GROMACS .gro file of C-alpha atoms in nm:
model
  207
    1MET     CA    1   9.701   6.628   9.844
    2LYS     CA    2   9.712   6.971   9.987
    3LYS     CA    3   9.750   7.263   9.748
    4LYS     CA    4  10.070   7.470   9.747
    5LYS     CA    5   9.993   7.834   9.873
    6ILE     CA    6  10.087   8.103   9.614
    7LEU     CA    7  10.084   8.479   9.685
    8CYS     CA    8  10.059   8.693   9.362
    9PHE     CA    9  10.204   9.041   9.467
   10SER     CA   10  10.131   9.337   9.232
   11ALA     CA   11  10.359   9.619   9.354
   12THR     CA   12  10.335   9.880   9.089
   13CYS     CA   13  10.041  10.001   8.889
   14PHE     CA   14  10.125  10.091   8.519
   15LYS     CA   15   9.857  10.316   8.349
   16GLY     CA   16   9.673  10.091   8.103
   17ASN     CA   17   9.806   9.784   8.256
   18GLU     CA   18   9.590   9.772   8.590
   19HIS     CA   19   9.495   9.437   8.521
   20LYS     CA   20   9.822   9.295   8.405
   21ASP     CA   21   9.855   8.998   8.655
   22LEU     CA   22   9.490   8.898   8.681
   23ASP     CA   23   9.520   8.626   8.396
   24LEU     CA   24   9.808   8.473   8.580
   25VAL     CA   25   9.606   8.451   8.923
   26ARG     CA   26   9.316   8.276   8.721
   27GLU     CA   27   9.545   8.036   8.558
   28LEU     CA   28   9.727   7.958   8.870
   29ARG     CA   29   9.396   7.892   9.065
   30ASN     CA   30   9.321   7.576   8.846
   31ASP     CA   31   9.613   7.405   9.047
   32PHE     CA   32   9.723   7.622   9.348
   33ASP     CA   33   9.569   7.802   9.638
   34VAL     CA   34   9.636   8.136   9.515
   35THR     CA   35   9.611   8.491   9.709
   36HIS     CA   36   9.614   8.822   9.492
   37VAL     CA   37   9.745   9.121   9.692
   38VAL     CA   38   9.798   9.474   9.538
   39LYS     CA   39   9.981   9.767   9.694
   40SER     CA   40   9.767  10.065   9.755
   41HIS     CA   41   9.838  10.404   9.579
   42ASP     CA   42   9.796  10.569   9.945
   43MET     CA   43  10.156  10.418   9.997
   44TYR     CA   44  10.283  10.623   9.720
   45LEU     CA   45  10.084  10.933   9.821
   46ASN     CA   46  10.243  10.897  10.184
   47TYR     CA   47  10.583  10.897  10.055
   48ARG     CA   48  10.828  11.156  10.157
   49ASP     CA   49  11.186  11.225   9.999
   50LYS     CA   50  11.462  11.034  10.202
   51LYS     CA   51  11.627  11.374  10.284
   52GLU     CA   52  11.308  11.489  10.452
   53ARG     CA   53  11.265  11.180  10.686
   54SER     CA   54  11.385  11.233  11.042
   55LYS     CA   55  11.379  10.859  11.123
   56ILE     CA   56  11.421  10.532  10.934
   57LEU     CA   57  11.172  10.279  11.071
   58PHE     CA   58  11.340   9.956  11.141
   59ILE     CA   59  11.154   9.637  11.224
   60LYS     CA   60  11.303   9.304  11.364
   61ASN     CA   61  11.449   9.079  11.097
   62LEU     CA   62  11.520   9.390  10.902
   63PHE     CA   63  11.216   9.348  10.676
   64PHE     CA   64  11.168   9.701  10.641
   65LYS     CA   65  11.514   9.806  10.598
   66ASN     CA   66  11.537  10.146  10.447
   67LEU     CA   67  11.164  10.171  10.440
   68ASN     CA   68  10.886  10.341  10.626
   69ASP     CA   69  10.594  10.101  10.677
   70LYS     CA   70  10.333  10.313  10.493
   71GLU     CA   71  10.534  10.445  10.213
   72CYS     CA   72  10.654  10.363   9.875
   73GLY     CA   73  10.810  10.568   9.610
   74PHE     CA   74  10.597  10.400   9.318
   75PRO     CA   75  10.248  10.432   9.203
   76GLY     CA   76  10.011  10.175   9.345
   77PHE     CA   77   9.652  10.074   9.281
   78VAL     CA   78   9.382  10.347   9.340
   79ASN     CA   79   9.098  10.261   9.576
   80ASP     CA   80   8.844  10.285   9.289
   81LEU     CA   81   8.980   9.985   9.132
   82LYS     CA   82   8.821   9.798   9.434
   83ASN     CA   83   8.482   9.830   9.261
   84ASP     CA   84   8.637   9.704   8.914
   85LYS     CA   85   8.469   9.364   8.844
   86LYS     CA   86   8.768   9.173   8.752
   87PHE     CA   87   8.945   9.268   9.072
   88ILE     CA   88   8.631   9.174   9.262
   89ASP     CA   89   8.616   8.832   9.082
   90SER     CA   90   8.993   8.777   9.162
   91LYS     CA   91   8.918   8.846   9.533
   92THR     CA   92   9.203   9.095   9.533
   93ILE     CA   93   9.326   9.239   9.839
   94TRP     CA   94   9.443   9.589   9.887
   95ILE     CA   95   9.722   9.667  10.149
   96ASP     CA   96   9.857  10.004  10.263
   97ARG     CA   97  10.151   9.875  10.491
   98TRP     CA   98  10.449   9.666  10.431
   99SER     CA   99  10.382   9.494  10.758
  100GLU     CA  100  10.052   9.362  10.596
  101LEU     CA  101  10.255   9.202  10.316
  102LYS     CA  102  10.508   9.028  10.551
  103LYS     CA  103  10.186   8.856  10.704
  104PHE     CA  104  10.078   8.718  10.359
  105ILE     CA  105  10.434   8.615  10.262
  106ILE     CA  106  10.470   8.401  10.590
  107ARG     CA  107  10.124   8.219  10.521
  108ASN     CA  108  10.226   8.125  10.158
  109ASP     CA  109  10.486   7.884  10.006
  110ILE     CA  110  10.584   8.076   9.672
  111ILE     CA  111  10.589   8.444   9.639
  112ILE     CA  112  10.549   8.572   9.265
  113LEU     CA  113  10.631   8.932   9.210
  114GLY     CA  114  10.559   9.126   8.903
  115THR     CA  115  10.772   9.431   8.772
  116PHE     CA  116  10.878   9.611   9.051
  117ARG     CA  117  11.203   9.826   9.028
  118ASN     CA  118  11.285   9.839   9.394
  119ALA     CA  119  11.250   9.471   9.476
  120THR     CA  120  11.595   9.394   9.596
  121TRP     CA  121  11.504   9.425   9.952
  122LEU     CA  122  11.207   9.225   9.908
  123VAL     CA  123  11.379   8.940   9.732
  124GLU     CA  124  11.662   8.934   9.995
  125ASN     CA  125  11.412   8.906  10.283
  126ILE     CA  126  11.161   8.654  10.112
  127ARG     CA  127  11.480   8.430  10.058
  128LEU     CA  128  11.560   8.480  10.417
  129MET     CA  129  11.233   8.362  10.523
  130LYS     CA  130  11.297   8.053  10.322
  131LYS     CA  131  11.022   8.107  10.080
  132ILE     CA  132  11.048   8.063   9.709
  133VAL     CA  133  11.045   8.388   9.514
  134LEU     CA  134  10.949   8.421   9.135
  135ILE     CA  135  10.980   8.733   8.935
  136HIS     CA  136  10.795   8.757   8.627
  137LYS     CA  137  10.846   9.088   8.412
  138ASN     CA  138  10.487   9.188   8.346
  139PRO     CA  139  10.447   9.449   8.197
  140SER     CA  140  10.814   9.410   8.057
  141THR     CA  141  11.044   9.693   8.132
  142ILE     CA  142  11.423   9.760   8.093
  143ASP     CA  143  11.460   9.808   8.452
  144LEU     CA  144  11.634   9.574   8.692
  145ASP     CA  145  11.386   9.451   8.940
  146SER     CA  146  11.645   9.322   9.184
  147ILE     CA  147  12.026   9.325   9.212
  148ILE     CA  148  11.996   8.966   9.352
  149THR     CA  149  11.838   8.682   9.189
  150PRO     CA  150  11.507   8.539   9.294
  151ASN     CA  151  11.477   8.146   9.288
  152ILE     CA  152  11.316   8.173   8.950
  153LEU     CA  153  11.327   8.471   8.708
  154CYS     CA  154  11.094   8.447   8.390
  155LEU     CA  155  11.196   8.673   8.106
  156LYS     CA  156  11.025   8.761   7.781
  157ASP     CA  157  11.295   8.649   7.519
  158GLU     CA  158  11.659   8.532   7.462
  159LYS     CA  159  11.793   8.873   7.414
  160GLU     CA  160  11.664   8.982   7.766
  161LYS     CA  161  11.813   8.645   7.923
  162ALA     CA  162  12.156   8.717   7.761
  163PHE     CA  163  12.141   9.077   7.893
  164ILE     CA  164  12.071   8.944   8.259
  165GLU     CA  165  12.320   8.672   8.229
  166SER     CA  166  12.594   8.915   8.123
  167PHE     CA  167  12.511   9.131   8.436
  168ILE     CA  168  12.545   8.804   8.648
  169LYS     CA  169  12.875   8.749   8.510
  170LYS     CA  170  12.994   9.100   8.561
  171LYS     CA  171  12.872   9.073   8.930
  172LYS     CA  172  12.623   9.354   8.886
  173ILE     CA  173  12.356   9.113   8.971
  174LEU     CA  174  12.442   8.868   9.238
  175LYS     CA  175  12.328   8.519   9.175
  176LEU     CA  176  12.257   8.376   9.532
  177SER     CA  177  12.254   8.003   9.434
  178SER     CA  178  12.356   7.772   9.153
  179LYS     CA  179  12.015   7.647   9.166
  180ASP     CA  180  11.874   7.985   9.071
  181ILE     CA  181  11.669   7.981   8.741
  182VAL     CA  182  11.679   8.223   8.457
  183LYS     CA  183  11.418   8.106   8.209
  184VAL     CA  184  11.246   8.246   7.893
  185THR     CA  185  10.875   8.200   7.931
  186GLY     CA  186  10.755   8.500   7.721
  187THR     CA  187  10.524   8.737   7.913
  188LEU     CA  188  10.158   8.809   7.975
  189GLN     CA  189  10.192   9.143   7.820
  190HIS     CA  190  10.308   9.016   7.471
  191SER     CA  191  10.143   8.661   7.466
  192LEU     CA  192   9.774   8.721   7.543
  193ASP     CA  193   9.485   8.898   7.362
  194HIS     CA  194   9.694   9.051   7.097
  195LYS     CA  195   9.603   9.045   6.742
  196HIS     CA  196   9.871   9.052   6.467
  197PHE     CA  197  10.018   9.410   6.434
  198ASP     CA  198  10.014   9.551   6.073
  199LYS     CA  199  10.235   9.857   6.064
  200ASP     CA  200  10.058   9.981   5.733
  201ASN     CA  201   9.707   9.963   5.877
  202PHE     CA  202   9.830  10.138   6.188
  203PHE     CA  203   9.986  10.431   5.974
  204LYS     CA  204   9.672  10.465   5.776
  205LYS     CA  205   9.421  10.463   6.084
  206TYR     CA  206   9.616  10.722   6.247
  207ASN     CA  207   9.723  10.919   5.948
   0.00000   0.00000   0.00000
């Protein structure tokens, strides 16, 4: 049986969480054909304030609506990490254009997005391309990644689920289909490689 093709896209690099999605990539490869792609920090360095832009780049299918192909306003993964053994072992691919990401989306059946505060346009276009899109909050933040629902939204706990569902009820998040799933799964950030935290020991250690 042919394995489903999954694209894991890490859009934003959070300091101290550079390897945030690699555990997921390794686990999924037991059952799926997985490609891991990260957004280069060069796209952040190329970013210009919208007011300074002389022209907005529009590509057919509106895939780059309100975006320039080589720009992003959020930090990406620096090129030095290409030499990091964990990324090498995961066969991670760096992209520095949104048009490169589109090619990877076309090749895959399921698109998994980690935390990316500007994901509404991306979710919209992935769904228009008839692909399944899943968002997992890793690392978990209080930001809304998208104001339209992905096919599957994975959350860390029941409080976060209640918060998202209240936004859906108030129409602050548009639920595109009754089949869209909002599910508590926990997060990689809070579930893996964490020893029991003892407040007294922490305070004593750091005075």
